[in-house]
Amino acid sequence: ILNVEQSPQSLHVQEGDSTNFTCSFPSSNFYALHWYRWETAKSPEALFVMTLNGDEKKKGRISATLNTKEGYSYLYIKGSQPEDSATYLCAFTPAGGTSYGKLTFGQGTILTVHP
Amino acid sequence: KAGVTQTPRYLIKTRGQQVTLSCSPISGHRSVSWYQQTPGQGLQFLFEYFSETQRNKGNFPGRFSGRQFSNSRSEMNVSTLELGDSALYLCASSSHASGGITDTQYFGPGTRLTVL
């Protein structure tokens, strides 16, 4: 059983604060790590796909890093805005043919940004 | 390009009935994956189809089945519905450009199924 853990479960910040969350995954047999943002009543939106140890990805005020040797990824949001309020999900893909089309998701971090 | 669409958006069924959900992928995408989202379990993988073939399956009972058509549209069927099948069902499509493992999956808005 693959365990993908995210922390914290929820987070309340003020507008303008910078914040970060953690995704932990099995370090053995790693293939890819995905980050999604899921706003209420919308479809999950892909943020990043990361495959290499040390990878850093950036999209606007959001960035992510990857450490495959120790099995964790960080998502950072700089200068949070109310529109950043959403659930942030990470999903792990192990190597191997049984991984086709299968993402194993963490429970998510619910971010609320207060004006 | 139009995004992934799912129909219907909401469904209410009673125990013992069966239900069919539909998913239309992004044009040109050949892989479709299905997920179930419940408050307690989060997003759980159901199965994945590529070129009309099921390539991968999650740990769900045989009551959950699916298929994919030649135009890549996919359906999933749940027979003999149980109360615990109440959930949001999401489908996602990908282009398979990276061989099917690291491709970004693009999600639809989901179908909310309520079983009474």
PDB file of C-alpha atoms in Angstrom:
ATOM      1  CA  ILE A   1       0.000   0.000   0.000  1.00  0.00           C
ATOM      2  CA  LEU A   2       1.395   3.378  -0.997  1.00  0.00           C
ATOM      3  CA  ASN A   3       1.083   6.090   1.615  1.00  0.00           C
ATOM      4  CA  VAL A   4       1.099   9.667   0.489  1.00  0.00           C
ATOM      5  CA  GLU A   5       0.865  12.010   3.438  1.00  0.00           C
ATOM      6  CA  GLN A   6       0.221  15.720   3.357  1.00  0.00           C
ATOM      7  CA  SER A   7       0.632  18.226   6.144  1.00  0.00           C
ATOM      8  CA  PRO A   8      -0.858  20.241   7.546  1.00  0.00           C
ATOM      9  CA  GLN A   9      -4.456  19.120   6.949  1.00  0.00           C
ATOM     10  CA  SER A  10      -5.616  22.721   6.929  1.00  0.00           C
ATOM     11  CA  LEU A  11      -4.088  26.142   7.115  1.00  0.00           C
ATOM     12  CA  HIS A  12      -5.472  29.621   7.684  1.00  0.00           C
ATOM     13  CA  VAL A  13      -3.304  32.564   6.648  1.00  0.00           C
ATOM     14  CA  GLN A  14      -3.734  36.278   6.131  1.00  0.00           C
ATOM     15  CA  GLU A  15      -3.562  37.901   2.731  1.00  0.00           C
ATOM     16  CA  GLY A  16       0.056  38.632   1.901  1.00  0.00           C
ATOM     17  CA  ASP A  17       1.489  35.826   4.040  1.00  0.00           C
ATOM     18  CA  SER A  18       3.762  33.273   2.451  1.00  0.00           C
ATOM     19  CA  THR A  19       3.061  29.663   3.237  1.00  0.00           C
ATOM     20  CA  ASN A  20       4.201  26.162   2.466  1.00  0.00           C
ATOM     21  CA  PHE A  21       2.926  22.604   2.755  1.00  0.00           C
ATOM     22  CA  THR A  22       4.540  19.196   2.670  1.00  0.00           C
ATOM     23  CA  CYS A  23       3.882  16.016   0.740  1.00  0.00           C
ATOM     24  CA  SER A  24       5.604  12.802   1.850  1.00  0.00           C
ATOM     25  CA  PHE A  25       5.764   9.731  -0.366  1.00  0.00           C
ATOM     26  CA  PRO A  26       7.661   6.424  -0.595  1.00  0.00           C
ATOM     27  CA  SER A  27      11.233   7.190  -1.653  1.00  0.00           C
ATOM     28  CA  SER A  28      11.762   3.781  -3.218  1.00  0.00           C
ATOM     29  CA  ASN A  29      10.464   3.089  -6.715  1.00  0.00           C
ATOM     30  CA  PHE A  30       9.733   6.763  -7.350  1.00  0.00           C
ATOM     31  CA  TYR A  31       8.649   7.897 -10.778  1.00  0.00           C
ATOM     32  CA  ALA A  32       6.721  11.178 -10.581  1.00  0.00           C
ATOM     33  CA  LEU A  33       5.078  13.569  -8.170  1.00  0.00           C
ATOM     34  CA  HIS A  34       2.132  15.748  -9.184  1.00  0.00           C
ATOM     35  CA  TRP A  35       0.636  18.807  -7.509  1.00  0.00           C
ATOM     36  CA  TYR A  36      -2.962  19.887  -8.052  1.00  0.00           C
ATOM     37  CA  ARG A  37      -5.074  22.783  -6.852  1.00  0.00           C
ATOM     38  CA  TRP A  38      -8.764  22.078  -6.275  1.00  0.00           C
ATOM     39  CA  GLU A  39     -11.112  24.978  -5.750  1.00  0.00           C
ATOM     40  CA  THR A  40     -14.613  24.354  -4.472  1.00  0.00           C
ATOM     41  CA  ALA A  41     -17.108  23.488  -7.232  1.00  0.00           C
ATOM     42  CA  LYS A  42     -14.345  23.363  -9.863  1.00  0.00           C
ATOM     43  CA  SER A  43     -12.185  20.671 -11.438  1.00  0.00           C
ATOM     44  CA  PRO A  44      -8.784  19.859  -9.943  1.00  0.00           C
ATOM     45  CA  GLU A  45      -6.194  21.961 -11.768  1.00  0.00           C
ATOM     46  CA  ALA A  46      -2.743  20.583 -12.534  1.00  0.00           C
ATOM     47  CA  LEU A  47       0.094  22.702 -11.146  1.00  0.00           C
ATOM     48  CA  PHE A  48       3.279  20.686 -11.585  1.00  0.00           C
ATOM     49  CA  VAL A  49       4.658  17.296 -12.567  1.00  0.00           C
ATOM     50  CA  MET A  50       8.074  16.605 -11.068  1.00  0.00           C
ATOM     51  CA  THR A  51      10.313  13.673 -11.828  1.00  0.00           C
ATOM     52  CA  LEU A  52      13.930  14.476 -10.948  1.00  0.00           C
ATOM     53  CA  ASN A  53      15.515  14.763  -7.521  1.00  0.00           C
ATOM     54  CA  GLY A  54      16.197  18.423  -6.842  1.00  0.00           C
ATOM     55  CA  ASP A  55      13.552  19.569  -9.329  1.00  0.00           C
ATOM     56  CA  GLU A  56      12.170  23.030  -8.719  1.00  0.00           C
ATOM     57  CA  LYS A  57       9.097  24.241 -10.576  1.00  0.00           C
ATOM     58  CA  LYS A  58       7.478  27.666 -10.523  1.00  0.00           C
ATOM     59  CA  LYS A  59       4.149  29.046 -11.738  1.00  0.00           C
ATOM     60  CA  GLY A  60       3.544  32.643 -10.789  1.00  0.00           C
ATOM     61  CA  ARG A  61       3.637  32.914  -7.001  1.00  0.00           C
ATOM     62  CA  ILE A  62       3.563  29.142  -6.532  1.00  0.00           C
ATOM     63  CA  SER A  63       6.659  26.988  -6.535  1.00  0.00           C
ATOM     64  CA  ALA A  64       7.525  23.419  -5.623  1.00  0.00           C
ATOM     65  CA  THR A  65      10.619  21.432  -4.795  1.00  0.00           C
ATOM     66  CA  LEU A  66      11.270  17.708  -4.862  1.00  0.00           C
ATOM     67  CA  ASN A  67      13.529  15.439  -2.821  1.00  0.00           C
ATOM     68  CA  THR A  68      13.157  11.881  -4.071  1.00  0.00           C
ATOM     69  CA  LYS A  69      15.916  10.461  -1.855  1.00  0.00           C
ATOM     70  CA  GLU A  70      14.085  11.352   1.338  1.00  0.00           C
ATOM     71  CA  GLY A  71      10.609  11.212  -0.148  1.00  0.00           C
ATOM     72  CA  TYR A  72       9.145  14.678   0.198  1.00  0.00           C
ATOM     73  CA  SER A  73       8.015  17.664  -1.814  1.00  0.00           C
ATOM     74  CA  TYR A  74       7.269  21.189  -0.661  1.00  0.00           C
ATOM     75  CA  LEU A  75       4.758  23.561  -2.201  1.00  0.00           C
ATOM     76  CA  TYR A  76       5.312  27.264  -1.523  1.00  0.00           C
ATOM     77  CA  ILE A  77       2.916  30.141  -2.072  1.00  0.00           C
ATOM     78  CA  LYS A  78       4.427  33.604  -1.892  1.00  0.00           C
ATOM     79  CA  GLY A  79       2.189  36.506  -0.892  1.00  0.00           C
ATOM     80  CA  SER A  80      -1.026  34.496  -0.549  1.00  0.00           C
ATOM     81  CA  GLN A  81      -4.179  35.980  -2.022  1.00  0.00           C
ATOM     82  CA  PRO A  82      -7.819  35.087  -1.222  1.00  0.00           C
ATOM     83  CA  GLU A  83      -8.085  33.459  -4.667  1.00  0.00           C
ATOM     84  CA  ASP A  84      -5.387  30.981  -3.585  1.00  0.00           C
ATOM     85  CA  SER A  85      -7.910  29.460  -1.177  1.00  0.00           C
ATOM     86  CA  ALA A  86      -8.295  25.853  -2.292  1.00  0.00           C
ATOM     87  CA  THR A  87      -7.336  22.298  -1.461  1.00  0.00           C
ATOM     88  CA  TYR A  88      -3.820  21.464  -2.606  1.00  0.00           C
ATOM     89  CA  LEU A  89      -3.285  17.828  -3.483  1.00  0.00           C
ATOM     90  CA  CYS A  90      -0.159  15.909  -4.231  1.00  0.00           C
ATOM     91  CA  ALA A  91      -0.201  12.621  -6.108  1.00  0.00           C
ATOM     92  CA  PHE A  92       2.511  10.000  -6.442  1.00  0.00           C
ATOM     93  CA  THR A  93       3.292   7.687  -9.338  1.00  0.00           C
ATOM     94  CA  PRO A  94       5.605   4.737  -8.713  1.00  0.00           C
ATOM     95  CA  ALA A  95       7.694   3.197 -11.451  1.00  0.00           C
ATOM     96  CA  GLY A  96       6.305   0.177 -13.226  1.00  0.00           C
ATOM     97  CA  GLY A  97       3.727  -0.849 -15.756  1.00  0.00           C
ATOM     98  CA  THR A  98       0.954  -0.978 -13.176  1.00  0.00           C
ATOM     99  CA  SER A  99       1.196   2.801 -12.867  1.00  0.00           C
ATOM    100  CA  TYR A 100      -0.564   3.568 -16.136  1.00  0.00           C
ATOM    101  CA  GLY A 101      -3.031   6.359 -15.564  1.00  0.00           C
ATOM    102  CA  LYS A 102      -2.957   5.872 -11.802  1.00  0.00           C
ATOM    103  CA  LEU A 103      -2.276   8.678  -9.395  1.00  0.00           C
ATOM    104  CA  THR A 104      -2.156   7.937  -5.674  1.00  0.00           C
ATOM    105  CA  PHE A 105      -3.340  11.055  -3.905  1.00  0.00           C
ATOM    106  CA  GLY A 106      -2.692  12.437  -0.462  1.00  0.00           C
ATOM    107  CA  GLN A 107      -5.603  13.730   1.596  1.00  0.00           C
ATOM    108  CA  GLY A 108      -4.797  17.309   0.686  1.00  0.00           C
ATOM    109  CA  THR A 109      -4.068  20.549   2.509  1.00  0.00           C
ATOM    110  CA  ILE A 110      -6.998  22.956   2.744  1.00  0.00           C
ATOM    111  CA  LEU A 111      -5.723  26.529   2.481  1.00  0.00           C
ATOM    112  CA  THR A 112      -7.898  29.478   3.488  1.00  0.00           C
ATOM    113  CA  VAL A 113      -6.541  32.956   2.845  1.00  0.00           C
ATOM    114  CA  HIS A 114      -8.311  35.677   4.810  1.00  0.00           C
ATOM    115  CA  PRO A 115      -8.491  39.214   3.350  1.00  0.00           C
TER     116      PRO A 115
ATOM    117  CA  LYS B   1      -9.597  23.263 -26.567  1.00  0.00           C
ATOM    118  CA  ALA B   2     -12.641  22.255 -24.618  1.00  0.00           C
ATOM    119  CA  GLY B   3     -11.917  20.654 -21.273  1.00  0.00           C
ATOM    120  CA  VAL B   4     -12.975  17.293 -19.940  1.00  0.00           C
ATOM    121  CA  THR B   5     -16.732  17.040 -19.645  1.00  0.00           C
ATOM    122  CA  GLN B   6     -18.764  14.676 -17.513  1.00  0.00           C
ATOM    123  CA  THR B   7     -22.458  13.901 -17.599  1.00  0.00           C
ATOM    124  CA  PRO B   8     -24.642  13.986 -15.699  1.00  0.00           C
ATOM    125  CA  ARG B   9     -23.341  16.359 -13.051  1.00  0.00           C
ATOM    126  CA  TYR B  10     -25.730  15.083 -10.379  1.00  0.00           C
ATOM    127  CA  LEU B  11     -27.532  11.797  -9.911  1.00  0.00           C
ATOM    128  CA  ILE B  12     -29.783  10.375  -7.248  1.00  0.00           C
ATOM    129  CA  LYS B  13     -30.348   6.634  -7.217  1.00  0.00           C
ATOM    130  CA  THR B  14     -31.664   4.070  -4.778  1.00  0.00           C
ATOM    131  CA  ARG B  15     -29.919   1.008  -3.413  1.00  0.00           C
ATOM    132  CA  GLY B  16     -29.837  -1.889  -5.822  1.00  0.00           C
ATOM    133  CA  GLN B  17     -30.105   0.225  -8.963  1.00  0.00           C
ATOM    134  CA  GLN B  18     -27.334   0.621 -11.471  1.00  0.00           C
ATOM    135  CA  VAL B  19     -25.866   3.799 -12.904  1.00  0.00           C
ATOM    136  CA  THR B  20     -23.788   4.830 -15.916  1.00  0.00           C
ATOM    137  CA  LEU B  21     -21.580   7.895 -15.909  1.00  0.00           C
ATOM    138  CA  SER B  22     -20.045   9.428 -19.015  1.00  0.00           C
ATOM    139  CA  CYS B  23     -16.760  11.196 -19.631  1.00  0.00           C
ATOM    140  CA  SER B  24     -15.633  13.026 -22.774  1.00  0.00           C
ATOM    141  CA  PRO B  25     -11.867  13.661 -22.772  1.00  0.00           C
ATOM    142  CA  ILE B  26      -9.991  16.586 -24.222  1.00  0.00           C
ATOM    143  CA  SER B  27      -9.798  16.268 -27.995  1.00  0.00           C
ATOM    144  CA  GLY B  28      -6.792  14.167 -28.937  1.00  0.00           C
ATOM    145  CA  HIS B  29      -6.396  12.572 -25.509  1.00  0.00           C
ATOM    146  CA  ARG B  30      -6.503   8.784 -25.588  1.00  0.00           C
ATOM    147  CA  SER B  31      -6.141   7.916 -21.921  1.00  0.00           C
ATOM    148  CA  VAL B  32      -9.021   8.254 -19.480  1.00  0.00           C
ATOM    149  CA  SER B  33      -8.755   7.533 -15.761  1.00  0.00           C
ATOM    150  CA  TRP B  34     -11.595   7.391 -13.238  1.00  0.00           C
ATOM    151  CA  TYR B  35     -11.454   8.299  -9.562  1.00  0.00           C
ATOM    152  CA  GLN B  36     -13.867   8.167  -6.637  1.00  0.00           C
ATOM    153  CA  GLN B  37     -13.769  10.898  -4.032  1.00  0.00           C
ATOM    154  CA  THR B  38     -15.319  10.407  -0.622  1.00  0.00           C
ATOM    155  CA  PRO B  39     -14.760  12.514   2.516  1.00  0.00           C
ATOM    156  CA  GLY B  40     -13.109   9.663   4.388  1.00  0.00           C
ATOM    157  CA  GLN B  41     -10.981   8.141   1.636  1.00  0.00           C
ATOM    158  CA  GLY B  42     -10.007  11.072  -0.526  1.00  0.00           C
ATOM    159  CA  LEU B  43      -9.403  10.476  -4.227  1.00  0.00           C
ATOM    160  CA  GLN B  44      -9.164   6.775  -5.031  1.00  0.00           C
ATOM    161  CA  PHE B  45      -8.212   5.371  -8.440  1.00  0.00           C
ATOM    162  CA  LEU B  46     -10.833   3.184 -10.106  1.00  0.00           C
ATOM    163  CA  PHE B  47      -9.414   2.288 -13.521  1.00  0.00           C
ATOM    164  CA  GLU B  48      -7.715   3.613 -16.624  1.00  0.00           C
ATOM    165  CA  TYR B  49      -8.477   3.064 -20.290  1.00  0.00           C
ATOM    166  CA  PHE B  50      -6.281   3.641 -23.293  1.00  0.00           C
ATOM    167  CA  SER B  51      -7.279   2.888 -26.869  1.00  0.00           C
ATOM    168  CA  GLU B  52     -10.383   1.028 -25.697  1.00  0.00           C
ATOM    169  CA  THR B  53      -8.376  -1.263 -23.387  1.00  0.00           C
ATOM    170  CA  GLN B  54      -8.343  -1.267 -19.615  1.00  0.00           C
ATOM    171  CA  ARG B  55      -4.679  -1.035 -18.643  1.00  0.00           C
ATOM    172  CA  ASN B  56      -4.985  -0.536 -14.931  1.00  0.00           C
ATOM    173  CA  LYS B  57      -7.509  -1.163 -12.188  1.00  0.00           C
ATOM    174  CA  GLY B  58      -7.773  -0.057  -8.564  1.00  0.00           C
ATOM    175  CA  ASN B  59      -9.081  -1.983  -5.570  1.00  0.00           C
ATOM    176  CA  PHE B  60     -12.780  -1.755  -6.155  1.00  0.00           C
ATOM    177  CA  PRO B  61     -15.333  -4.569  -6.344  1.00  0.00           C
ATOM    178  CA  GLY B  62     -16.463  -5.980  -9.660  1.00  0.00           C
ATOM    179  CA  ARG B  63     -19.654  -3.924  -9.436  1.00  0.00           C
ATOM    180  CA  PHE B  64     -17.542  -1.077 -10.793  1.00  0.00           C
ATOM    181  CA  SER B  65     -16.803  -1.424 -14.480  1.00  0.00           C
ATOM    182  CA  GLY B  66     -15.976   0.787 -17.387  1.00  0.00           C
ATOM    183  CA  ARG B  67     -15.345   0.948 -21.060  1.00  0.00           C
ATOM    184  CA  GLN B  68     -13.887   3.238 -23.663  1.00  0.00           C
ATOM    185  CA  PHE B  69     -15.122   3.874 -27.152  1.00  0.00           C
ATOM    186  CA  SER B  70     -13.147   4.404 -30.342  1.00  0.00           C
ATOM    187  CA  ASN B  71     -13.539   8.198 -29.998  1.00  0.00           C
ATOM    188  CA  SER B  72     -11.904   7.920 -26.519  1.00  0.00           C
ATOM    189  CA  ARG B  73     -15.111   8.768 -24.677  1.00  0.00           C
ATOM    190  CA  SER B  74     -15.472   6.599 -21.606  1.00  0.00           C
ATOM    191  CA  GLU B  75     -18.267   5.348 -19.417  1.00  0.00           C
ATOM    192  CA  MET B  76     -18.236   3.811 -15.999  1.00  0.00           C
ATOM    193  CA  ASN B  77     -20.996   1.651 -14.639  1.00  0.00           C
ATOM    194  CA  VAL B  78     -21.839   0.762 -11.084  1.00  0.00           C
ATOM    195  CA  SER B  79     -24.279  -2.091 -10.622  1.00  0.00           C
ATOM    196  CA  THR B  80     -26.271  -2.981  -7.511  1.00  0.00           C
ATOM    197  CA  LEU B  81     -25.663   0.365  -5.873  1.00  0.00           C
ATOM    198  CA  GLU B  82     -24.878   0.530  -2.170  1.00  0.00           C
ATOM    199  CA  LEU B  83     -25.150   3.487   0.193  1.00  0.00           C
ATOM    200  CA  GLY B  84     -21.365   3.625   0.368  1.00  0.00           C
ATOM    201  CA  ASP B  85     -21.156   4.305  -3.358  1.00  0.00           C
ATOM    202  CA  SER B  86     -22.348   7.854  -2.725  1.00  0.00           C
ATOM    203  CA  ALA B  87     -19.409   9.935  -3.859  1.00  0.00           C
ATOM    204  CA  LEU B  88     -18.028  12.364  -6.392  1.00  0.00           C
ATOM    205  CA  TYR B  89     -16.778  10.496  -9.451  1.00  0.00           C
ATOM    206  CA  LEU B  90     -14.080  12.254 -11.429  1.00  0.00           C
ATOM    207  CA  CYS B  91     -12.591  11.360 -14.740  1.00  0.00           C
ATOM    208  CA  ALA B  92      -9.328  12.659 -16.091  1.00  0.00           C
ATOM    209  CA  SER B  93      -7.779  12.513 -19.542  1.00  0.00           C
ATOM    210  CA  SER B  94      -4.188  12.675 -20.682  1.00  0.00           C
ATOM    211  CA  SER B  95      -2.409  12.813 -23.992  1.00  0.00           C
ATOM    212  CA  HIS B  96      -0.120   9.829 -23.307  1.00  0.00           C
ATOM    213  CA  ALA B  97       2.711  11.892 -24.804  1.00  0.00           C
ATOM    214  CA  SER B  98       5.095  10.689 -22.080  1.00  0.00           C
ATOM    215  CA  GLY B  99       4.139   7.055 -22.333  1.00  0.00           C
ATOM    216  CA  GLY B 100       1.325   7.175 -19.852  1.00  0.00           C
ATOM    217  CA  ILE B 101       3.063   7.454 -16.505  1.00  0.00           C
ATOM    218  CA  THR B 102       4.175  11.056 -16.065  1.00  0.00           C
ATOM    219  CA  ASP B 103       1.538  12.646 -18.266  1.00  0.00           C
ATOM    220  CA  THR B 104      -0.477  15.412 -16.678  1.00  0.00           C
ATOM    221  CA  GLN B 105      -4.046  14.331 -16.062  1.00  0.00           C
ATOM    222  CA  TYR B 106      -6.732  16.910 -16.757  1.00  0.00           C
ATOM    223  CA  PHE B 107      -9.827  16.480 -14.653  1.00  0.00           C
ATOM    224  CA  GLY B 108     -13.481  16.987 -15.371  1.00  0.00           C
ATOM    225  CA  PRO B 109     -15.901  18.599 -12.895  1.00  0.00           C
ATOM    226  CA  GLY B 110     -17.192  15.268 -11.667  1.00  0.00           C
ATOM    227  CA  THR B 111     -20.538  13.556 -11.244  1.00  0.00           C
ATOM    228  CA  ARG B 112     -22.044  13.705  -7.762  1.00  0.00           C
ATOM    229  CA  LEU B 113     -23.826  10.411  -7.087  1.00  0.00           C
ATOM    230  CA  THR B 114     -26.154  10.076  -4.134  1.00  0.00           C
ATOM    231  CA  VAL B 115     -27.489   6.635  -3.257  1.00  0.00           C
ATOM    232  CA  LEU B 116     -30.577   6.577  -1.049  1.00  0.00           C
TER     233      LEU B 116
END
